[in-house]
Each structure stands twice: as C-alpha cells, then as structure tokens.
mmCIF file of C-alpha atoms in Angstrom:
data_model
loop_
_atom_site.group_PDB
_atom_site.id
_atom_site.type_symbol
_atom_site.label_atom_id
_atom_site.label_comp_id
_atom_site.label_asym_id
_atom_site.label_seq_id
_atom_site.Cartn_x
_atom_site.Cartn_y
_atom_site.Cartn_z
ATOM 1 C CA UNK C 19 -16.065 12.658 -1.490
ATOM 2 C CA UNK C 20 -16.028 13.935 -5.105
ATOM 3 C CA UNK C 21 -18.903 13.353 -7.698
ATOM 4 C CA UNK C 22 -17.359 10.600 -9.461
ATOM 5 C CA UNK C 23 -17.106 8.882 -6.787
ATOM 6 C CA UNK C 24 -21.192 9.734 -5.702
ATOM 7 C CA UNK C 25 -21.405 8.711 -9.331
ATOM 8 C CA UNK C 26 -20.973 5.188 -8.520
ATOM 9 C CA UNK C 27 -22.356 4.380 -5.059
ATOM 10 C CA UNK C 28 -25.567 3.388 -4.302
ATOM 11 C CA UNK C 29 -27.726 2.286 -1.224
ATOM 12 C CA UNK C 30 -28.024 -1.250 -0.799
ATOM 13 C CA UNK C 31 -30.409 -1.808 1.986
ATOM 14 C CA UNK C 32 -32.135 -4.640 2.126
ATOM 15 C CA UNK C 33 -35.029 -4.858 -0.191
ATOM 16 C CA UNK C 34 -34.144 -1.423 -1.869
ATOM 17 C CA UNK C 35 -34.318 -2.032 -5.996
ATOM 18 C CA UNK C 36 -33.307 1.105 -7.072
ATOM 19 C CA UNK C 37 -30.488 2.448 -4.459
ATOM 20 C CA UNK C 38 -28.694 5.028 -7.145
ATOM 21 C CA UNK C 39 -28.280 8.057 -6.679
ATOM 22 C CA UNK C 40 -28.113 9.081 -3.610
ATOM 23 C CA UNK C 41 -29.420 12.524 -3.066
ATOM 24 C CA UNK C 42 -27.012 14.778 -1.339
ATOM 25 C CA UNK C 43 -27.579 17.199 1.983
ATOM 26 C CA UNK C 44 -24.905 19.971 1.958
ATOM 27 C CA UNK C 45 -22.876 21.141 4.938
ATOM 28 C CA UNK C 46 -20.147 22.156 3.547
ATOM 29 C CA UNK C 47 -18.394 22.079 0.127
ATOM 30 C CA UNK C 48 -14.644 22.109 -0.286
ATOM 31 C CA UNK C 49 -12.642 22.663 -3.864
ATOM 32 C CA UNK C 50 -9.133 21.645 -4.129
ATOM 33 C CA UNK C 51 -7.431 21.677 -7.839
ATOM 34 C CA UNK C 52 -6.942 19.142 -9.719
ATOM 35 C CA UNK C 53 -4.471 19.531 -12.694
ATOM 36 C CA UNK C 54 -6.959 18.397 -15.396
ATOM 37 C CA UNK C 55 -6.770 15.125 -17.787
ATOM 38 C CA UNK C 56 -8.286 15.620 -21.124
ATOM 39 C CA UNK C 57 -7.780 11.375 -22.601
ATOM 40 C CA UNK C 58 -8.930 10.775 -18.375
ATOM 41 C CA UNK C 59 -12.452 13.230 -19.226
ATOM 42 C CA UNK C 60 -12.450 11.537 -22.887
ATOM 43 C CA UNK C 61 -12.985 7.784 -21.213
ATOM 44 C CA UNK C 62 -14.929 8.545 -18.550
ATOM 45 C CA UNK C 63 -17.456 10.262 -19.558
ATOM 46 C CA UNK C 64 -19.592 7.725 -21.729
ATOM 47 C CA UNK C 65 -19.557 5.773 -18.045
ATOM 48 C CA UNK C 66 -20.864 8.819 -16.001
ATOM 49 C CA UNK C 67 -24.711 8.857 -15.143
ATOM 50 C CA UNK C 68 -25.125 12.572 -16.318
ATOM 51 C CA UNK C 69 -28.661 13.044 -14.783
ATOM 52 C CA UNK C 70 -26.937 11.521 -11.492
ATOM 53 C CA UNK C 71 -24.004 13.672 -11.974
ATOM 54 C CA UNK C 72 -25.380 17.206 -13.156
ATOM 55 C CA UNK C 73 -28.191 16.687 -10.482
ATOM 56 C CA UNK C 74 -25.505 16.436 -7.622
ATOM 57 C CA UNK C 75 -23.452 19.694 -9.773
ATOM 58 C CA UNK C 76 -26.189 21.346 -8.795
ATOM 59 C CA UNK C 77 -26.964 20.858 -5.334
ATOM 60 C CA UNK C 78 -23.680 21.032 -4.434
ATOM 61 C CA UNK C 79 -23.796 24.518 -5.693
ATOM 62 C CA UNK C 80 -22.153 24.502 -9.404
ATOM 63 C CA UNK C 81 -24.682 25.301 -12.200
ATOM 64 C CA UNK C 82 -22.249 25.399 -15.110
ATOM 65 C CA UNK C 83 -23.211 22.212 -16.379
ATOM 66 C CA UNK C 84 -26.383 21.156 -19.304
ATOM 67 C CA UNK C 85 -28.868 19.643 -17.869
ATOM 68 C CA UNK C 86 -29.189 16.727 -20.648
ATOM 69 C CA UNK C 87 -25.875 14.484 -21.691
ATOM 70 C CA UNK C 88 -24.134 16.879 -24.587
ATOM 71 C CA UNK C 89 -22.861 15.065 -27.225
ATOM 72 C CA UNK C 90 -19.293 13.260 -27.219
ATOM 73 C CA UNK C 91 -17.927 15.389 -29.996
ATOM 74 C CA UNK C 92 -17.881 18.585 -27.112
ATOM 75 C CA UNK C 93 -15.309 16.782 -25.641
ATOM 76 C CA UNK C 94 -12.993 16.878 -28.571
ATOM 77 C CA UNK C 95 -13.146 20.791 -29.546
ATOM 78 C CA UNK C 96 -14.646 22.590 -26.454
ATOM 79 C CA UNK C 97 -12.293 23.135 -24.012
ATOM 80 C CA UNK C 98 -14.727 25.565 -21.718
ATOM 81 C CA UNK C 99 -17.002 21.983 -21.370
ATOM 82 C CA UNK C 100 -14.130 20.059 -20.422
ATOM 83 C CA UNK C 101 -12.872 22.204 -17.981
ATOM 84 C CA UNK C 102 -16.036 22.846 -16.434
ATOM 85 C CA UNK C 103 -16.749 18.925 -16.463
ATOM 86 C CA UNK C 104 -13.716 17.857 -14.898
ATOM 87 C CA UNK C 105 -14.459 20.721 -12.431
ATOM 88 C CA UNK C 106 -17.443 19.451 -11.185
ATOM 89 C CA UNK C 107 -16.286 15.821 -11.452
ATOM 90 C CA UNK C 108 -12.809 16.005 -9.394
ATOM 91 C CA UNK C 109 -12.465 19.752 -7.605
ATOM 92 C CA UNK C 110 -15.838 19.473 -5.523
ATOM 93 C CA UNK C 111 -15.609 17.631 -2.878
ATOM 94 C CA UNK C 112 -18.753 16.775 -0.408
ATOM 95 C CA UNK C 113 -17.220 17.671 2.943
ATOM 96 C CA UNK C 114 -19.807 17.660 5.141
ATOM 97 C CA UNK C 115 -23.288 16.236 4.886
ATOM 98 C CA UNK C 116 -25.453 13.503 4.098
ATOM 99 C CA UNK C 117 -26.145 10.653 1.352
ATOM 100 C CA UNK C 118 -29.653 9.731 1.258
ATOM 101 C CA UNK C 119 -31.426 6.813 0.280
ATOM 102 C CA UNK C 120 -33.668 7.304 -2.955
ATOM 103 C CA UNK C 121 -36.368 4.878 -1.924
ATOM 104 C CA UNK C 122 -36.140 4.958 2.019
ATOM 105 C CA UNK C 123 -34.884 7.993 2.481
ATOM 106 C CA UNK C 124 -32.252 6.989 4.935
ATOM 107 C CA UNK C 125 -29.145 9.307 5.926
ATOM 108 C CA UNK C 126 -25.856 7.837 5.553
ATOM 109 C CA UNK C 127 -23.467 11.047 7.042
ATOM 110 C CA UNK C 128 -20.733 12.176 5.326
ATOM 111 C CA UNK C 129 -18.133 13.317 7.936
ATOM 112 C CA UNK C 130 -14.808 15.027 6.979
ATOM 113 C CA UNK C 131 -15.397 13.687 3.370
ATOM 114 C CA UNK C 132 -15.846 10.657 4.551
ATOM 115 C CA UNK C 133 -19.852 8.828 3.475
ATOM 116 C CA UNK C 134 -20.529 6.202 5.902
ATOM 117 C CA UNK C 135 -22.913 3.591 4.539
ATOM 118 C CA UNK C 136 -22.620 0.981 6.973
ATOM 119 C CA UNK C 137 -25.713 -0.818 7.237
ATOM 120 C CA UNK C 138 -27.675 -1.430 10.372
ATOM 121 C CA UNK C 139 -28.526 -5.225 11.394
ATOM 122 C CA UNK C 140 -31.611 -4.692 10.181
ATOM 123 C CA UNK C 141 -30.749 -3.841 6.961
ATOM 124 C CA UNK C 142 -28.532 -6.209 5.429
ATOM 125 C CA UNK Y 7 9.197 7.214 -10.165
ATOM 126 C CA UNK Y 8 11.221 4.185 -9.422
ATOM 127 C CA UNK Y 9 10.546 1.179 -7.105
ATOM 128 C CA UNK Y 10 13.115 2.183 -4.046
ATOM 129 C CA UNK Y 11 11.239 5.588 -3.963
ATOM 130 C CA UNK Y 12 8.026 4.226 -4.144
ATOM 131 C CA UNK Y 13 8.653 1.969 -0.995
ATOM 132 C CA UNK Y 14 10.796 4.723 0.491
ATOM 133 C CA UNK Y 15 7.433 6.860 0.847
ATOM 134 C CA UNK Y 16 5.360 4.013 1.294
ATOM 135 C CA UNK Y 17 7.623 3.195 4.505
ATOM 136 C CA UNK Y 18 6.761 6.954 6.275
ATOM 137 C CA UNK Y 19 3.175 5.936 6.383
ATOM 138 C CA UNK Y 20 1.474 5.320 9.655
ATOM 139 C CA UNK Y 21 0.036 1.913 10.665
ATOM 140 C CA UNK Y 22 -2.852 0.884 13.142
ATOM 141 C CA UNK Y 23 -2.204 1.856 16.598
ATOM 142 C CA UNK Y 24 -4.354 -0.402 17.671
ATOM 143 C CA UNK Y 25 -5.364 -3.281 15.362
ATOM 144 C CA UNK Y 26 -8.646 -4.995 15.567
ATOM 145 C CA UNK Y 27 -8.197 -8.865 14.938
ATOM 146 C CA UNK Y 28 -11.460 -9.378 14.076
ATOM 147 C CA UNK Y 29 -10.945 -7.329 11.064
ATOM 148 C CA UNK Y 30 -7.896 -9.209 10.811
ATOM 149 C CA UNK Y 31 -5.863 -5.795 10.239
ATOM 150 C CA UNK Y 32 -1.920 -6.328 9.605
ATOM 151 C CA UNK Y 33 -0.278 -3.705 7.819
ATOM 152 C CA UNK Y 34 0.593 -3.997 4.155
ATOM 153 C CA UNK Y 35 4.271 -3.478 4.189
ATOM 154 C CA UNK Y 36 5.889 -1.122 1.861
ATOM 155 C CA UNK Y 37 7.509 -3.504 0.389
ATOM 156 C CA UNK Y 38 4.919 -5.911 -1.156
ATOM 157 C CA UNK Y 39 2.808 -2.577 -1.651
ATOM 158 C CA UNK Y 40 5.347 -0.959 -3.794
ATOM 159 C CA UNK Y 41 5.663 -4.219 -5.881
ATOM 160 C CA UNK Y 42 1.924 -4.827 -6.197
ATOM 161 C CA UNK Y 43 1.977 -1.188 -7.527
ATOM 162 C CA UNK Y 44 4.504 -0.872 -9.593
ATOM 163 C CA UNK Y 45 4.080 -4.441 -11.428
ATOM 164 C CA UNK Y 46 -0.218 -3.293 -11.982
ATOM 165 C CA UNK Y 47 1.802 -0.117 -13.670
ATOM 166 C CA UNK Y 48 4.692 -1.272 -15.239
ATOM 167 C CA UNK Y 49 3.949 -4.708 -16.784
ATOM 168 C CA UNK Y 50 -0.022 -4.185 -17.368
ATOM 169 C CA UNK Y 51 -0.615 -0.401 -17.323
ATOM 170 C CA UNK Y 52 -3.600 -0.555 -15.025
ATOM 171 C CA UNK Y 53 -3.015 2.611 -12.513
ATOM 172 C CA UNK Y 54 -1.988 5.767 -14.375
ATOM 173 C CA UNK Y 55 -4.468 7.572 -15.545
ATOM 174 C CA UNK Y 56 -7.124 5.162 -14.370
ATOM 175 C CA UNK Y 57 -9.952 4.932 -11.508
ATOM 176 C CA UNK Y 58 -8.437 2.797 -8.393
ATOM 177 C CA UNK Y 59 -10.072 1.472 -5.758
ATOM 178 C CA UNK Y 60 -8.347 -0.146 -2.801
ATOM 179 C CA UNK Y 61 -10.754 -2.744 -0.677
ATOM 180 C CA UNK Y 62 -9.891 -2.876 3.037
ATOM 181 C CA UNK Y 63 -7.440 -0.269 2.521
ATOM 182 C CA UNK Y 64 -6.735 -0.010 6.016
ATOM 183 C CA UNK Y 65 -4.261 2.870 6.471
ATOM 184 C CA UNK Y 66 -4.239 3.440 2.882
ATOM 185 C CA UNK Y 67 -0.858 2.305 1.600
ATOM 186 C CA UNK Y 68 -2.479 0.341 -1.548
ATOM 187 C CA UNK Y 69 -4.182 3.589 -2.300
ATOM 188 C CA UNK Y 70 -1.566 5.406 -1.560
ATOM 189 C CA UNK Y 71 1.078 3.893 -4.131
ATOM 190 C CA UNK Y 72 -1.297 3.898 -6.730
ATOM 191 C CA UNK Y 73 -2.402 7.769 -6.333
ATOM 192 C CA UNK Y 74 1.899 7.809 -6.462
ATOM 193 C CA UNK Y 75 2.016 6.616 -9.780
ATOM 194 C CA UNK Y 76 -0.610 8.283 -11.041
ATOM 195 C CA UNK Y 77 -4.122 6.970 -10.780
ATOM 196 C CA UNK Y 78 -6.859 10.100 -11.731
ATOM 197 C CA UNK Y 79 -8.856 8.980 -8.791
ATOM 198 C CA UNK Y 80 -8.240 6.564 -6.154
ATOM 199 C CA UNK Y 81 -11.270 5.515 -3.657
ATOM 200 C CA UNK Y 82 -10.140 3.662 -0.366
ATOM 201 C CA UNK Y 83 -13.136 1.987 1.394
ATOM 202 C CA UNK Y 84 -12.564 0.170 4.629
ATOM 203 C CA UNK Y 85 -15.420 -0.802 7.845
ATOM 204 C CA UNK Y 86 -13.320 0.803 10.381
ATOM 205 C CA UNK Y 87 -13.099 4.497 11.152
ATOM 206 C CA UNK Y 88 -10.085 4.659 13.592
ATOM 207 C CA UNK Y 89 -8.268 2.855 10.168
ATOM 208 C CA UNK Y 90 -9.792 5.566 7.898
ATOM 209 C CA UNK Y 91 -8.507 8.661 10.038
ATOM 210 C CA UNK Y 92 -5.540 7.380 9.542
ATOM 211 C CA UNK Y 93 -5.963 6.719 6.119
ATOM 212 C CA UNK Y 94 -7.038 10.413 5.517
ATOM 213 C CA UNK Y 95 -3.922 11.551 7.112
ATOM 214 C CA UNK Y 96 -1.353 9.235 5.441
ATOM 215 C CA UNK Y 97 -2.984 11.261 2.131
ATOM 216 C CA UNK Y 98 -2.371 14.334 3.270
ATOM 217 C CA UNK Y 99 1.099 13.937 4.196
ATOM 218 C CA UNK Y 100 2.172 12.914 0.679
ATOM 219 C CA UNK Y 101 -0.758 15.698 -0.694
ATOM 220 C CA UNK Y 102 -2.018 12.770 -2.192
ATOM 221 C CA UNK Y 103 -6.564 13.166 -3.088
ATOM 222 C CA UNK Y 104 -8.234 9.892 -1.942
ATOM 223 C CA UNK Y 105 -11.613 9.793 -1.194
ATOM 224 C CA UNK Y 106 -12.702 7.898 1.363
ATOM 225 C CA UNK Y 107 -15.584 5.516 1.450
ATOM 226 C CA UNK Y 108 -17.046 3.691 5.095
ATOM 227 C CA UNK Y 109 -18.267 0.779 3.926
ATOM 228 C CA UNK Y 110 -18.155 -3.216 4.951
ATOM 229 C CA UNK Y 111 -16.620 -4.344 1.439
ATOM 230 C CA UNK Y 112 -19.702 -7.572 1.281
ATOM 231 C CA UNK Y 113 -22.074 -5.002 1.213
ATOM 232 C CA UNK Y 114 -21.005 -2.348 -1.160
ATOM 233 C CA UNK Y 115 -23.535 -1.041 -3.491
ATOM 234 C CA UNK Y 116 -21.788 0.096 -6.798
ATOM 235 C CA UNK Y 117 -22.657 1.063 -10.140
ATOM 236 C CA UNK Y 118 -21.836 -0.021 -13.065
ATOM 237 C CA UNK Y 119 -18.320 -1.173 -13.679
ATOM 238 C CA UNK Y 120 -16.291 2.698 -14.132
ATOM 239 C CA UNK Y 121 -13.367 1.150 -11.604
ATOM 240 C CA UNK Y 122 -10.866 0.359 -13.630
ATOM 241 C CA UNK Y 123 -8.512 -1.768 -10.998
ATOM 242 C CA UNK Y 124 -8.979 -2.464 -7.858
ATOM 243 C CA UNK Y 125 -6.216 -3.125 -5.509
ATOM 244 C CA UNK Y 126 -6.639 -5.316 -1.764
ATOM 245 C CA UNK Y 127 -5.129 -7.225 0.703
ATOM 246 C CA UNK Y 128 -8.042 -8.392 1.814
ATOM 247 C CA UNK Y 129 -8.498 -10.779 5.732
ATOM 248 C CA UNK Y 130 -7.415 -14.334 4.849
ATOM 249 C CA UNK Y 131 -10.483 -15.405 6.204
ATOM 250 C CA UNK Y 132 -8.125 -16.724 8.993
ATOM 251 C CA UNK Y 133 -10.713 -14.782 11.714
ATOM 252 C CA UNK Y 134 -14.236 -14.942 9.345
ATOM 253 C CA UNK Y 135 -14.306 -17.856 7.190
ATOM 254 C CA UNK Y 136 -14.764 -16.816 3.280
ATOM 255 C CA UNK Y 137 -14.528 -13.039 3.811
ATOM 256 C CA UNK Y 138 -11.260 -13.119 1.251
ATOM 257 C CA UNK Y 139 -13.742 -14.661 -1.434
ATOM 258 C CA UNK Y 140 -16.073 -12.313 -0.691
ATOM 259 C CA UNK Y 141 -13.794 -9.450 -1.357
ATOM 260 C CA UNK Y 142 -12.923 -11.070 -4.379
ATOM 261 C CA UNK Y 143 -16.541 -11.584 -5.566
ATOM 262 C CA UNK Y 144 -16.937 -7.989 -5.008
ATOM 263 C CA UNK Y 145 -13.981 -6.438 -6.704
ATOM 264 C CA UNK Y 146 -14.193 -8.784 -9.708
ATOM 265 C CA UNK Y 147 -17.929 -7.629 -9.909
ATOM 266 C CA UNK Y 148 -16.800 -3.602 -9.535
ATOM 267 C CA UNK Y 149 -13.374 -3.412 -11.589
ATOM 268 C CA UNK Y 150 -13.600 -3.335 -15.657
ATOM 269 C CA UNK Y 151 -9.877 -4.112 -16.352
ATOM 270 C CA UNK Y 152 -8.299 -5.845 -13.536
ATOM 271 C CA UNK Y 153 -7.971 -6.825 -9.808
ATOM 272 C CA UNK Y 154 -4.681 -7.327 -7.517
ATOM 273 C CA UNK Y 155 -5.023 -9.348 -4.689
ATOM 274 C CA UNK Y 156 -2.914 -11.168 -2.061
ATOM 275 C CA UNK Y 157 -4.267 -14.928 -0.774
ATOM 276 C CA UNK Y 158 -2.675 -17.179 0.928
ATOM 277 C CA UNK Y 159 -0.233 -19.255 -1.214
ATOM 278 C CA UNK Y 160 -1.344 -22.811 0.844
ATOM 279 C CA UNK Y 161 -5.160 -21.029 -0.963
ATOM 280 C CA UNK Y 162 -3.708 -21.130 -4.776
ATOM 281 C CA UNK Y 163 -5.370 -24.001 -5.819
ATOM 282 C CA UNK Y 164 -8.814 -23.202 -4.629
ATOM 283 C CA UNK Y 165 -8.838 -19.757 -5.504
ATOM 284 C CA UNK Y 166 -8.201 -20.613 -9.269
ATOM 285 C CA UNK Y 167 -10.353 -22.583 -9.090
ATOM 286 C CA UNK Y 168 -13.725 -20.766 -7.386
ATOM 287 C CA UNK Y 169 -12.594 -17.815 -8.995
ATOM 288 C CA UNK Y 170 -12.800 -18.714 -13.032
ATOM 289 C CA UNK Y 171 -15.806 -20.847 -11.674
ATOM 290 C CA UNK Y 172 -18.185 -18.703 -9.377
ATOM 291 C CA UNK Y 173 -16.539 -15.232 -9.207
ATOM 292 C CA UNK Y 174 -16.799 -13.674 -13.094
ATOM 293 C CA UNK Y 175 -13.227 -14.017 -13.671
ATOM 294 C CA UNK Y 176 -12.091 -14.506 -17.407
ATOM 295 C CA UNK Y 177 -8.047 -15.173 -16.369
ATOM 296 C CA UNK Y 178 -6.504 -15.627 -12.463
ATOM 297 C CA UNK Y 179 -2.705 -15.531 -12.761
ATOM 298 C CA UNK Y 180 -0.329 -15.967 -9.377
ATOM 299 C CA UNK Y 181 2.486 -12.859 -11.007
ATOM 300 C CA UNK Y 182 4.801 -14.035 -7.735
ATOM 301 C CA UNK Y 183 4.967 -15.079 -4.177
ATOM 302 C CA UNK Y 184 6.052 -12.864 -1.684
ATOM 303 C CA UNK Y 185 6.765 -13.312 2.072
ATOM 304 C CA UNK Y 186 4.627 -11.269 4.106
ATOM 305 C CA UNK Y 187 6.146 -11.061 7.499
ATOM 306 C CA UNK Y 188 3.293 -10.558 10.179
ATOM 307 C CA UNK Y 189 4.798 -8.671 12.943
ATOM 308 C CA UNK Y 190 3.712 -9.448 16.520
ATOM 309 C CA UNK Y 191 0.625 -7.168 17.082
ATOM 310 C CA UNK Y 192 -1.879 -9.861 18.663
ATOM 311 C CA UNK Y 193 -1.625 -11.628 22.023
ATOM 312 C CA UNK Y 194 -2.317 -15.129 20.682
ATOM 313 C CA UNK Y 195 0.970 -14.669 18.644
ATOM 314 C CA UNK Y 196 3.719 -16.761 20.381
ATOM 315 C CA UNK Y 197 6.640 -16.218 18.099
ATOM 316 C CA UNK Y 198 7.811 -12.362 17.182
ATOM 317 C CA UNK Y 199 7.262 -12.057 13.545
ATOM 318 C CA UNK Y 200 5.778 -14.818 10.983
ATOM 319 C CA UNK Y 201 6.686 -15.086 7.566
ATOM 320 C CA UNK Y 202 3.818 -16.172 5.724
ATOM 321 C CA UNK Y 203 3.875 -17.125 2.111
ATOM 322 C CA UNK Y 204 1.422 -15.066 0.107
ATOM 323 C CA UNK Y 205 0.715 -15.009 -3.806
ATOM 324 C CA UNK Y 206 0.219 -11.843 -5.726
ATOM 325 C CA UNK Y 207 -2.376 -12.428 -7.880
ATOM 326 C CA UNK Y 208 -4.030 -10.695 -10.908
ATOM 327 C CA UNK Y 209 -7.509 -11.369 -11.853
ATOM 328 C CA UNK Y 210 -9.006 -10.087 -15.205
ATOM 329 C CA UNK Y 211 -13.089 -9.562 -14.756
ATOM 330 C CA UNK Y 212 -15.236 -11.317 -17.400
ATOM 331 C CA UNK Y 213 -17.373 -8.504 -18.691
ATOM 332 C CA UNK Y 214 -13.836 -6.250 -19.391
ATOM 333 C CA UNK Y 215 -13.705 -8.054 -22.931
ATOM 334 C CA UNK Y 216 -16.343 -5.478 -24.127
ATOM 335 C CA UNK Y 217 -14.551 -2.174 -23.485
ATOM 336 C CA UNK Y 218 -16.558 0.484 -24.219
ATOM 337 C CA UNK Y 219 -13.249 3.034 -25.003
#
C-alpha cells in the first residue's frame, strides 16, 4: 500500500466520526521506482491531506518532506520538492504492518501490502 | 497500445480457482475488459494519467487494463483474499503496481473524492439483492470524473432511473451492450456457458462539475 492510497482510506466502524488517518505500525517498508509524473504531482497535490500524508512520510521512515503544506508555486520551479513528493507518495510502499483506528484504536493488518479493513459484525 | 494487445494480455491472466457464489465471482473476460478500458481511454480520457480504482476487482483484470494504459495509480479492493492473491500475482506478471485494498465495497471508508474513475463489474445482485446498487452508490460517491460499470441489460431502465435519482449521478449513459458469456463454474448451472446480455455503462458523479484542476 502506498501513501496515496493511506491518503484516502479511513476507518469506518460503527459510530467512529472521525476515521481518517489511520496511523501506521511499520514492519517492513518496501521502495520500488516509479518513473515520475510532473502534470500527475501538479493535480494531485491540492487533493492530498499533507498533515495525513507527511505524518505517514515520517513514520514510514522518510523525513525529506515540510512539515506544513508548501505553497503550489514549489511545484512549478523546484524539481528537488517534486521528486521528493512523488517519492514519498508512489515509491514507499507499506509492506508489512498495521492501520490503526484514530478514535478506537483498532488494528486493521496490512499483510504483503495488502490493509485489511474488514469489519467485524459488531462493527458495521 | 491497441485493443487486440490489450485483450491479448488481458487473456494470460489467471481466474478464480475456486469461485465463491455468494460473492457471485465470474471472471471478467478479456474481452469486455479490454473494451471497457480502452473506450474509458480512448473516447473520454479517464485512465491515463489518472487515479483508478477497480470495485470487486476480483483477479484484477479491470485494474489490470487500466494500469496497461496508463493510470498513475490503480487501487483494486475486493472482500475476498484467495481473489486478492491472485490479484497480486496477475500484477506482477505484467510488472504492473496495484495496490491492494481488503475491503467489503458497502463499507468502504474513503476520503474525499481524489479517484478519478472507478472501474467494476460489480454481483448482479442475482445472489444478494441490491449489492450492484450499492456498489454503484459507493463508486459514484468516491470517483470525481467518472464510473464504468456493467448491469444487467433486462436492469437498464431502473438503473437510470435510481441512479440520476438516489445515487449522485449528474449523466448515466448505456456506451453498448455486450454479451457476457458465463462459463459453467457453479453446480446449479444446467447448460455449459450462458450468454447474458450486459450494458456498459458510464456514470458521471454530480459533485465532478466543480473540478478543482
């Protein structure tokens, strides 16, 4: 699972208002290359949760990236942010691990890159 | 890359070895698969370049094609595992990058609307009554641009309908009806293979009116 993808799913147990982001356990990390997109990194990135997103950078191991949103116009001169950017959003991959819950603080496993957040009974 | 190579690849993928009906699993053949593709890319310009999600994907050939013609990221999300696995291997034989998501599509928590298409051939609801709708009501509530979807053509009329009405979409258009031939995989088939007719539809989501690019 890469963090575009963590970008965008959230927990949605039963009765749980705020289910996004879901914090990340590490196992294992895995980077594969990506040849990189500049229009792709242009669009997306006014969509992208940056708190969300550099938060998971982090704990996933990569601290290359600002802590606050920069501002759009990096994305049209500084090639060192984009490449760093789409780094983080399409090369790391969560191999092994665990999504948790924000407000519960239950584990959905993440198996050979694979999150499984099928809900329990009880919980839908 | 053109159509016959498309479905050429598309036709080396592996199936379910041992489909679940209550999931109501039948492979997508490669050849509705590489049309659904290729007509999202060719006439409407919704894969390259763009985020793709594939409900149900099963053993990923949706996700597949569309990581073919050049979606940036493609997500597959399906309830079974066994179907997953070999999902995950169907990418890695064409080195294709799909992530993988375990999820039962009706209860799918999702942010924000940063799909741009998603892609399904979701259960007819021939096993669980009103599970296609559901998928629908997800997808059109996840995608920003555009969702392609296979129904039952003997559905057309009712789907129009609940979907402009109840399910957020701005425009449901039938593009063309296909034959999907339903090889004998389940017991309580009598006859070989079925042809059923099915419509390829395109759905555009209300709220993709405001782009924000």
């Amino acid at each position: 699972m890469r963090l575009l993808t963590h970008n965008m799913l959230s927990s949605n147990i039963k009765g749980v208002t705020k289910g996004f982001p879901l914090k990340i356990e590490v196992e294992k990390v895995v980077e594969k290359q990506v040849e990189i997109n500049h229009d792709f990194l242009r669009n997306i990135f006014p969509k992208i949760d940056w708190k969300a997103f550099s938060d998971a950078a982090r704990t996933m191991g990569y601290v290359e990236l600002p802590e606050q949103a920069p501002d759009p116009s990096v994305l049209e001169s500084d090639l060192d942010f984009l490449t760093k950017f789409h780094h983080a959003l399409l090369e790391l991959h969560l191999e092994e691990g665990a999504l948790v819950c924000p407000e519960t603080g239950r584990k959905f496993p993440v198996n050979k890159g694979i999150p499984n957040m099928l809900l329990h009974e009880d919980e839908v | 890359m053109k159509l016959k190579q498309l479905e050429t690849l598309l036709g080396d993928l592996q199936q379910f070895t041992t489909p679940k009906v209550e999931l109501e699993q039948y492979p997508t053949g490669p050849h509705i698969a590489s049309r659904l593709l290729y007509t999202a890319e060719n006439s409407f310009d919704d894969i390259s370049n763009k985020v793709v999600a594939d409900f149900g994907c099963g053993c990923g050939t949706l996700g597949a094609a569309a990581a073919l013609l050049g979606a940036e990221l493609v997500i597959g999300i399906d309830i079974d595992p066994q179907s997953l696995e070999i999902a995950s291997m169907n990418a890695e034989d064409l080195e294709l990058d799909i992530d993988f998501v375990q999820c039962d599509i009706s209860n799918l928590g999702w942010r924000g609307q940063i799909v741009d298409t998603v892609v399904m051939n979701p259960p007819f609801g021939t096993r669980k009554k009103g599970i296609d709708m559901d998928f629908l009501f997800v997808a059109l509530k996840v995608a920003s641009q555009a969702v392609y979807s296979l129904h039952k053509t003997s559905t057309r009329d009712y789907i129009k309908r609940t979907s402009l009405r109840d399910l957020n979409a701005s425009s449901a258009e039938v593009l063309c009806e296909l034959r999907f031939d339903v090889p004998q995989l389940y017991k309580f088939h009598k006859k070989k293979e079925v042809d059923i007719a099915v419509d390829l539809w395109r759905f555009v989501p209300k709220r993709s009116q405001v782009k924000d690019n």
